[in-house]
Short mmCIF file of C-alpha atoms and ligand atoms in Angstrom, two decimals:
data_model
loop_
_atom_site.label_atom_id
_atom_site.label_comp_id
_atom_site.label_asym_id
_atom_site.label_seq_id
_atom_site.Cartn_x
_atom_site.Cartn_y
_atom_site.Cartn_z
CA MET A 1 -56.11 39.52 46.42
CA ALA A 2 -57.85 36.28 45.40
CA ILE A 3 -57.86 33.73 48.22
CA THR A 4 -60.12 31.12 46.65
CA SER A 5 -57.36 28.49 46.50
CA THR A 6 -57.49 28.19 50.30
CA ILE A 7 -61.24 27.68 50.44
CA PRO A 8 -61.77 23.91 50.49
CA ARG A 9 -64.14 22.04 48.12
CA SER A 10 -65.99 18.87 49.12
CA VAL A 11 -67.32 17.25 45.95
CA GLU A 12 -66.05 16.81 42.39
CA TRP A 13 -67.28 15.03 39.27
CA LYS A 14 -64.57 12.68 37.96
CA GLU A 15 -66.39 10.99 35.01
CA THR A 16 -66.18 7.45 36.42
CA TYR A 17 -66.59 8.32 40.09
CA ILE A 18 -67.49 11.12 42.48
CA SER A 19 -64.65 12.44 44.59
CA LEU A 20 -66.01 13.27 48.04
CA LEU A 21 -64.28 14.82 51.01
CA ASP A 22 -65.19 12.59 53.97
CA GLN A 23 -66.52 15.22 56.39
CA GLN A 24 -66.89 12.64 59.17
CA LYS A 25 -63.09 12.35 59.33
CA LEU A 26 -62.42 16.10 59.58
CA PRO A 27 -60.62 17.96 61.03
CA HIS A 28 -57.85 15.46 61.77
CA THR A 29 -57.89 13.47 58.53
CA THR A 30 -58.46 14.89 55.04
CA GLU A 31 -59.58 11.90 53.02
CA PHE A 32 -61.35 11.81 49.66
CA LEU A 33 -63.69 8.90 48.92
CA GLU A 34 -64.34 7.56 45.42
CA LEU A 35 -68.07 6.92 45.08
CA LYS A 36 -69.12 4.70 42.18
CA GLU A 37 -72.38 3.04 43.20
CA LEU A 38 -75.75 4.61 43.93
CA GLN A 39 -75.83 2.93 47.34
CA GLU A 40 -72.46 4.46 48.24
CA VAL A 41 -73.90 7.89 47.46
CA TRP A 42 -76.97 7.15 49.61
CA ASP A 43 -74.77 5.94 52.48
CA ALA A 44 -72.45 8.97 52.23
CA ILE A 45 -75.46 11.32 52.54
CA LYS A 46 -77.08 9.33 55.35
CA GLN A 47 -73.84 9.00 57.33
CA LEU A 48 -73.00 12.73 56.97
CA LYS A 49 -69.84 12.10 54.96
CA VAL A 50 -71.33 14.83 52.83
CA ARG A 51 -73.71 17.21 54.54
CA GLY A 52 -75.05 20.74 54.19
CA ALA A 53 -78.13 21.27 52.01
CA PRO A 54 -76.51 22.42 48.71
CA ALA A 55 -73.64 19.87 48.90
CA ILE A 56 -76.16 17.07 49.49
CA GLY A 57 -78.07 18.25 46.41
CA ILE A 58 -74.93 18.37 44.23
CA THR A 59 -73.77 14.93 45.41
CA ALA A 60 -77.20 13.39 44.80
CA ALA A 61 -77.29 14.95 41.30
CA PHE A 62 -73.83 13.54 40.53
CA GLY A 63 -74.93 10.17 41.96
CA LEU A 64 -78.01 10.05 39.77
CA ALA A 65 -76.03 11.05 36.67
CA LEU A 66 -73.32 8.47 37.36
CA HIS A 67 -75.75 5.66 38.10
CA THR A 68 -77.84 6.25 34.99
CA SER A 69 -74.79 6.63 32.75
CA SER A 70 -74.08 2.90 33.14
CA LEU A 71 -77.68 1.65 32.89
CA THR A 72 -78.26 -0.96 30.22
CA VAL A 73 -81.92 -0.87 29.25
CA GLU A 74 -83.72 -1.53 25.96
CA THR A 75 -86.13 1.39 25.78
CA LEU A 76 -86.28 5.07 26.72
CA GLU A 77 -89.40 4.31 28.79
CA ASP A 78 -87.44 1.76 30.85
CA PHE A 79 -84.64 4.30 31.26
CA GLN A 80 -87.11 6.89 32.59
CA ILE A 81 -88.56 4.34 35.04
CA ARG A 82 -85.11 3.40 36.36
CA LEU A 83 -84.14 7.08 36.60
CA LYS A 84 -87.21 7.83 38.76
CA GLU A 85 -86.58 4.78 40.96
CA ALA A 86 -83.04 5.99 41.63
CA ARG A 87 -84.37 9.52 42.27
CA ASP A 88 -86.86 8.18 44.86
CA TYR A 89 -84.17 6.07 46.52
CA LEU A 90 -81.80 9.04 46.94
CA THR A 91 -84.48 11.37 48.29
CA ASN A 92 -85.26 9.06 51.19
CA SER A 93 -81.70 9.36 52.56
CA ARG A 94 -82.33 12.61 54.47
CA PRO A 95 -85.72 14.30 54.68
CA THR A 96 -85.19 17.92 55.76
CA ALA A 97 -82.90 19.63 53.22
CA VAL A 98 -85.10 20.47 50.24
CA ASN A 99 -82.06 21.00 47.99
CA LEU A 100 -81.76 17.22 47.64
CA VAL A 101 -85.23 16.88 46.09
CA TRP A 102 -84.74 20.12 44.14
CA ALA A 103 -81.50 18.86 42.53
CA VAL A 104 -82.63 15.36 41.54
CA ASP A 105 -85.97 16.67 40.27
CA ARG A 106 -84.11 19.19 38.13
CA LEU A 107 -82.26 16.28 36.49
CA VAL A 108 -85.43 14.25 35.94
CA LYS A 109 -87.14 17.27 34.35
CA ARG A 110 -84.17 18.00 32.10
CA VAL A 111 -84.57 14.65 30.29
CA GLU A 112 -88.39 14.47 30.26
CA HIS A 113 -88.45 15.00 26.49
CA ALA A 114 -85.17 13.25 25.61
CA LYS A 115 -85.23 11.56 22.20
CA SER A 116 -82.80 8.74 23.01
CA ILE A 117 -81.18 6.99 25.97
CA ASN A 118 -77.78 8.37 25.02
CA GLU A 119 -79.09 11.92 24.81
CA ALA A 120 -80.69 11.50 28.25
CA LYS A 121 -77.46 10.12 29.76
CA THR A 122 -75.38 13.03 28.42
CA ASN A 123 -77.91 15.65 29.49
CA LEU A 124 -78.12 14.25 33.02
CA ILE A 125 -74.36 14.65 33.43
CA HIS A 126 -74.45 18.19 31.99
CA GLU A 127 -77.28 19.20 34.29
CA ALA A 128 -75.55 17.84 37.41
CA ILE A 129 -72.34 19.72 36.56
CA GLN A 130 -74.39 22.85 35.82
CA ILE A 131 -76.01 22.66 39.29
CA GLN A 132 -72.56 22.73 40.89
CA ILE A 133 -71.31 25.60 38.69
CA GLU A 134 -74.41 27.65 39.47
CA ASP A 135 -74.17 26.94 43.20
CA GLU A 136 -70.67 28.39 43.35
CA GLU A 137 -71.84 31.60 41.62
CA VAL A 138 -74.94 31.78 43.80
CA CYS A 139 -72.93 31.37 47.02
CA ARG A 140 -70.53 34.09 45.98
CA GLN A 141 -73.46 36.40 45.26
CA ILE A 142 -74.99 35.61 48.68
CA GLY A 143 -71.68 36.74 50.19
CA GLU A 144 -71.73 39.96 48.11
CA ASN A 145 -75.30 40.71 49.23
CA ALA A 146 -74.48 39.96 52.88
CA LEU A 147 -71.32 42.03 53.09
CA PRO A 148 -72.95 45.50 53.41
CA LEU A 149 -74.79 44.22 56.50
CA PHE A 150 -71.52 44.10 58.46
CA LYS A 151 -68.90 46.66 59.42
CA LYS A 152 -65.15 46.03 59.35
CA GLY A 153 -64.09 44.20 62.53
CA ASP A 154 -67.64 43.07 63.49
CA GLN A 155 -67.84 39.91 65.57
CA VAL A 156 -70.51 37.61 64.16
CA MET A 157 -71.85 34.32 65.54
CA THR A 158 -72.79 31.23 63.53
CA ILE A 159 -73.81 27.63 64.16
CA CYS A 160 -73.23 24.34 62.33
CA ASN A 161 -71.37 24.56 59.03
CA ALA A 162 -72.98 26.53 56.21
CA GLY A 163 -69.60 26.93 54.58
CA SER A 164 -67.68 26.03 51.47
CA ILE A 165 -67.74 22.28 52.15
CA ALA A 166 -71.54 22.43 52.61
CA THR A 167 -71.93 23.90 49.10
CA ALA A 168 -70.04 24.04 45.78
CA ARG A 169 -67.78 26.74 47.24
CA TYR A 170 -67.88 29.78 49.58
CA GLY A 171 -70.92 28.53 51.51
CA THR A 172 -73.97 30.57 52.42
CA ALA A 173 -73.58 31.87 55.99
CA LEU A 174 -69.78 31.73 55.71
CA SER A 175 -69.56 33.33 52.26
CA PRO A 176 -69.45 36.94 53.57
CA PHE A 177 -66.45 36.06 55.75
CA TYR A 178 -64.44 34.80 52.76
CA LEU A 179 -65.40 37.81 50.67
CA ALA A 180 -64.64 40.19 53.54
CA LYS A 181 -61.18 38.66 53.74
CA GLU A 182 -60.70 39.11 50.00
CA LYS A 183 -61.76 42.77 50.19
CA GLY A 184 -59.74 43.65 53.28
CA LYS A 185 -62.85 44.16 55.46
CA GLU A 186 -62.10 41.46 57.97
CA LEU A 187 -64.83 40.08 60.21
CA LYS A 188 -64.46 37.88 63.27
CA VAL A 189 -66.45 34.68 63.54
CA PHE A 190 -67.65 32.99 66.73
CA ALA A 191 -68.57 29.40 65.87
CA CYS A 192 -70.87 27.35 68.12
CA GLU A 193 -69.59 23.78 68.36
CA THR A 194 -73.01 22.33 67.36
CA ARG A 195 -73.68 19.20 69.37
CA PRO A 196 -74.40 16.39 68.77
CA VAL A 197 -72.35 16.00 65.57
CA LEU A 198 -70.04 18.99 66.11
CA GLN A 199 -70.18 20.56 62.65
CA GLY A 200 -69.14 23.88 64.18
CA ALA A 201 -66.10 22.52 66.00
CA ARG A 202 -64.97 20.01 63.39
CA LEU A 203 -65.90 21.74 60.13
CA THR A 204 -66.49 25.48 60.48
CA ALA A 205 -63.42 26.00 62.65
CA TRP A 206 -61.35 23.90 60.24
CA GLU A 207 -62.48 25.46 56.97
CA LEU A 208 -62.24 29.07 58.20
CA MET A 209 -58.75 28.39 59.51
CA GLN A 210 -57.78 26.99 56.06
CA ALA A 211 -58.61 30.41 54.62
CA ASP A 212 -57.07 32.34 57.49
CA VAL A 213 -60.41 33.81 58.63
CA ASP A 214 -60.44 34.85 62.29
CA VAL A 215 -62.53 32.20 64.11
CA THR A 216 -63.15 31.52 67.80
CA LEU A 217 -64.83 28.30 68.91
CA ILE A 218 -67.35 28.17 71.77
CA THR A 219 -69.57 25.40 73.09
CA ASP A 220 -73.28 25.84 72.41
CA ASN A 221 -74.17 26.76 75.99
CA MET A 222 -71.72 29.69 75.90
CA ALA A 223 -73.75 31.62 73.29
CA ALA A 224 -75.66 34.07 75.54
CA HIS A 225 -72.63 34.89 77.68
CA THR A 226 -70.48 35.36 74.58
CA ILE A 227 -72.99 37.68 72.87
CA LYS A 228 -72.99 39.84 76.00
CA GLU A 229 -69.28 39.75 76.85
CA LYS A 230 -67.82 39.92 73.34
CA GLY A 231 -70.32 42.39 71.87
CA ILE A 232 -71.49 40.08 69.09
CA LYS A 233 -73.03 42.33 66.39
CA ALA A 234 -75.13 39.77 64.49
CA ILE A 235 -75.90 36.08 64.05
CA ILE A 236 -75.86 34.45 60.61
CA VAL A 237 -76.94 30.88 59.85
CA GLY A 238 -77.67 28.68 56.84
CA ALA A 239 -80.92 26.89 56.04
CA ASP A 240 -82.16 23.47 55.01
CA ARG A 241 -85.69 24.47 54.02
CA ILE A 242 -87.55 27.77 54.02
CA ALA A 243 -91.35 27.83 53.87
CA GLN A 244 -93.46 30.40 51.98
CA ASN A 245 -93.83 32.49 55.16
CA GLY A 246 -90.08 32.51 55.92
CA ASP A 247 -90.12 29.91 58.70
CA THR A 248 -86.68 28.32 58.43
CA ALA A 249 -85.42 24.83 59.23
CA ASN A 250 -81.72 24.70 60.07
CA LYS A 251 -79.40 22.77 62.37
CA ILE A 252 -80.73 22.05 65.85
CA GLY A 253 -79.82 24.97 68.10
CA THR A 254 -80.49 27.64 65.47
CA PHE A 255 -83.84 28.54 67.08
CA ASN A 256 -82.05 29.05 70.44
CA LEU A 257 -79.74 31.58 68.75
CA ALA A 258 -82.68 33.38 67.12
CA ILE A 259 -84.30 33.82 70.54
CA LEU A 260 -81.02 35.11 71.94
CA ALA A 261 -80.67 37.58 69.06
CA LYS A 262 -84.12 38.99 69.86
CA ALA A 263 -83.29 39.19 73.58
CA PHE A 264 -80.04 41.07 72.86
CA GLN A 265 -81.64 43.11 70.03
CA ILE A 266 -79.06 42.11 67.43
CA PRO A 267 -79.94 41.07 63.86
CA PHE A 268 -80.53 37.40 63.06
CA TYR A 269 -79.83 36.59 59.39
CA VAL A 270 -80.52 33.45 57.37
CA ALA A 271 -78.33 33.02 54.27
CA ALA A 272 -79.73 30.67 51.63
CA PRO A 273 -80.02 30.16 47.87
CA LEU A 274 -83.36 30.00 46.04
CA SER A 275 -82.93 26.21 45.87
CA THR A 276 -83.52 26.08 49.66
CA PHE A 277 -87.00 27.65 49.41
CA ASP A 278 -89.88 25.20 49.41
CA PHE A 279 -92.59 27.11 47.57
CA THR A 280 -95.02 24.20 48.07
CA ILE A 281 -95.39 24.62 51.83
CA GLN A 282 -96.96 27.52 53.67
CA SER A 283 -95.23 27.35 57.03
CA GLY A 284 -92.57 25.57 59.04
CA LYS A 285 -95.19 23.18 60.46
CA GLU A 286 -94.98 21.27 57.19
CA ILE A 287 -91.20 20.77 57.26
CA PRO A 288 -90.18 17.17 58.02
CA ILE A 289 -87.63 17.13 60.82
CA GLU A 290 -85.09 14.33 60.64
CA GLU A 291 -84.55 12.36 63.86
CA ARG A 292 -81.19 10.63 63.99
CA ASP A 293 -79.66 7.72 65.84
CA ARG A 294 -79.45 7.83 69.65
CA ALA A 295 -75.74 7.02 69.40
CA GLU A 296 -75.05 10.63 68.30
CA VAL A 297 -76.31 11.91 71.67
CA ILE A 298 -74.90 9.31 74.06
CA THR A 299 -71.43 9.34 72.52
CA ILE A 300 -68.84 11.91 71.49
CA ASN A 301 -66.34 10.67 68.91
CA GLY A 302 -67.27 7.09 69.75
CA HIS A 303 -66.72 7.67 73.47
CA LYS A 304 -69.79 6.96 75.67
CA ILE A 305 -70.84 9.92 77.81
CA ALA A 306 -74.27 8.83 79.12
CA PRO A 307 -75.93 5.76 80.62
CA GLU A 308 -76.34 3.21 77.84
CA ASP A 309 -80.12 2.89 78.32
CA VAL A 310 -81.07 6.52 78.87
CA LYS A 311 -84.05 7.74 76.82
CA VAL A 312 -82.83 9.98 73.98
CA TYR A 313 -84.48 12.53 71.68
CA ASN A 314 -82.29 13.51 68.71
CA PRO A 315 -83.90 15.93 66.24
CA ALA A 316 -81.26 17.07 63.72
CA PHE A 317 -83.01 20.37 62.89
CA ASP A 318 -85.33 22.97 64.38
CA VAL A 319 -87.60 25.56 62.80
CA THR A 320 -87.08 29.24 63.51
CA PRO A 321 -90.39 31.11 63.15
CA ASN A 322 -90.30 34.01 60.66
CA ARG A 323 -90.83 36.69 63.36
CA TYR A 324 -87.33 36.01 64.71
CA ILE A 325 -85.64 36.54 61.34
CA THR A 326 -84.28 40.00 60.52
CA GLY A 327 -83.48 39.14 56.93
CA ILE A 328 -83.02 36.24 54.50
CA ILE A 329 -79.94 36.78 52.35
CA THR A 330 -80.41 35.23 48.91
CA GLU A 331 -78.46 35.50 45.66
CA LYS A 332 -81.11 37.94 44.38
CA ARG A 333 -81.32 40.29 47.37
CA VAL A 334 -81.83 40.47 51.13
CA LEU A 335 -85.48 39.79 51.98
CA GLN A 336 -86.66 41.97 54.85
CA GLY A 337 -89.97 43.15 56.26
CA ASN A 338 -93.00 41.02 55.43
CA LEU A 339 -91.26 37.76 54.53
CA THR A 340 -94.42 36.11 53.18
CA GLU A 341 -94.82 38.94 50.64
CA GLU A 342 -91.11 39.08 49.85
CA ILE A 343 -90.93 35.33 49.25
CA ALA A 344 -94.03 35.46 47.01
CA LYS A 345 -92.32 38.17 44.91
CA LEU A 346 -89.14 36.10 44.73
CA LYS A 347 -91.12 33.10 43.55
CA THR A 348 -92.81 35.09 40.77
CA GLU A 349 -89.48 36.55 39.63
CA SER A 350 -87.68 33.19 39.64
CA SER A 351 -90.44 31.43 37.69
CA THR A 352 -90.38 34.09 34.98
CA VAL A 353 -86.62 33.90 34.25
O1 MRU B 401 -77.00 17.93 59.35
P1 MRU B 401 -76.23 18.85 58.44
O2 MRU B 401 -74.81 19.00 58.82
O3 MRU B 401 -76.43 18.49 56.99
O4 MRU B 401 -76.93 20.28 58.65
C1 MRU B 401 -76.47 21.35 57.88
C2 MRU B 401 -77.11 22.64 58.19
O5 MRU B 401 -77.99 22.74 59.03
C3 MRU B 401 -76.67 23.81 57.35
O6 MRU B 401 -76.75 25.00 58.08
C4 MRU B 401 -77.56 23.93 56.10
O7 MRU B 401 -77.65 22.71 55.44
C5 MRU B 401 -77.05 24.97 55.15
S1 MRU B 401 -75.52 24.54 54.39
C6 MRU B 401 -75.13 25.82 53.34
#
């Protein structure tokens, strides 16, 4: 039974604009924005109207293609200069998810040897659409590769939203739950609410319910008790950037869960596409961690919950060291054992295809 129609999508190319599900308004309002200007795309990424590493990459690619399609310049050289300026502008919106840089660089590279401005414009649009098509296939394959790791009825914990709306479709960490549903091997999800921005409560709970996947919401500080009391069998999370040694940046709170998984001796899986690997950095020490506005910590849904002047620290991501990771589920295979060696092999294979 195909259930894909109930899995929500967050971004679509509409020729003259980008249709974007405003994830800040979920779960109570389902509103689609029409992005036309490069600055609107930058703002949407910065303000988390679109979020999740692959979805940020797709939106940035669409933004670059749309912006350059209306450029009026005299020479191909000028076009290339303006393209790179727009690329640099978009990449400074959010620093941690490497998919953003990966996607816009893929566009820039595609038109390196273009013969005319028109050819470059057309190819940029094709490449952006291709990135989205591939991401959907890749996410589905991640789900296929993850599925054998779970038994029917397993209760599995996750954090943040690494789901359909964080990608082209299916998601990474949530993909096995959709596929399990499709194949009649239902799994039960425990979603951590994910303070400060509540991606777990607002987005994961919402999108899994759209597809009728069994989901239970807990607050972040309930994780240890829930693992013990509910017999959680595994934890699965997404990723924003994975270093050559497997160290993984993901939503703040992920590292806590990895430590809990070790303490309870349950597997801790990272699900991510090849586009989330940063083959230029050796370890997690080199991953830039975004720090966001204090308002996210001292307010919930605009309501103040702390003294106005309290000192605040608001890192949006943490880095889970490789030794806590049982396996990294990619579209190629599940990487296990010596992650540095496995990632090196993956890099060689992907550069030879
Ligand atoms: O700040 P966000 O909401 O963009 O953080 C998202 C995450 O941490 C996700 O787990 C990650 O990007 C993977 S999405 C498939």
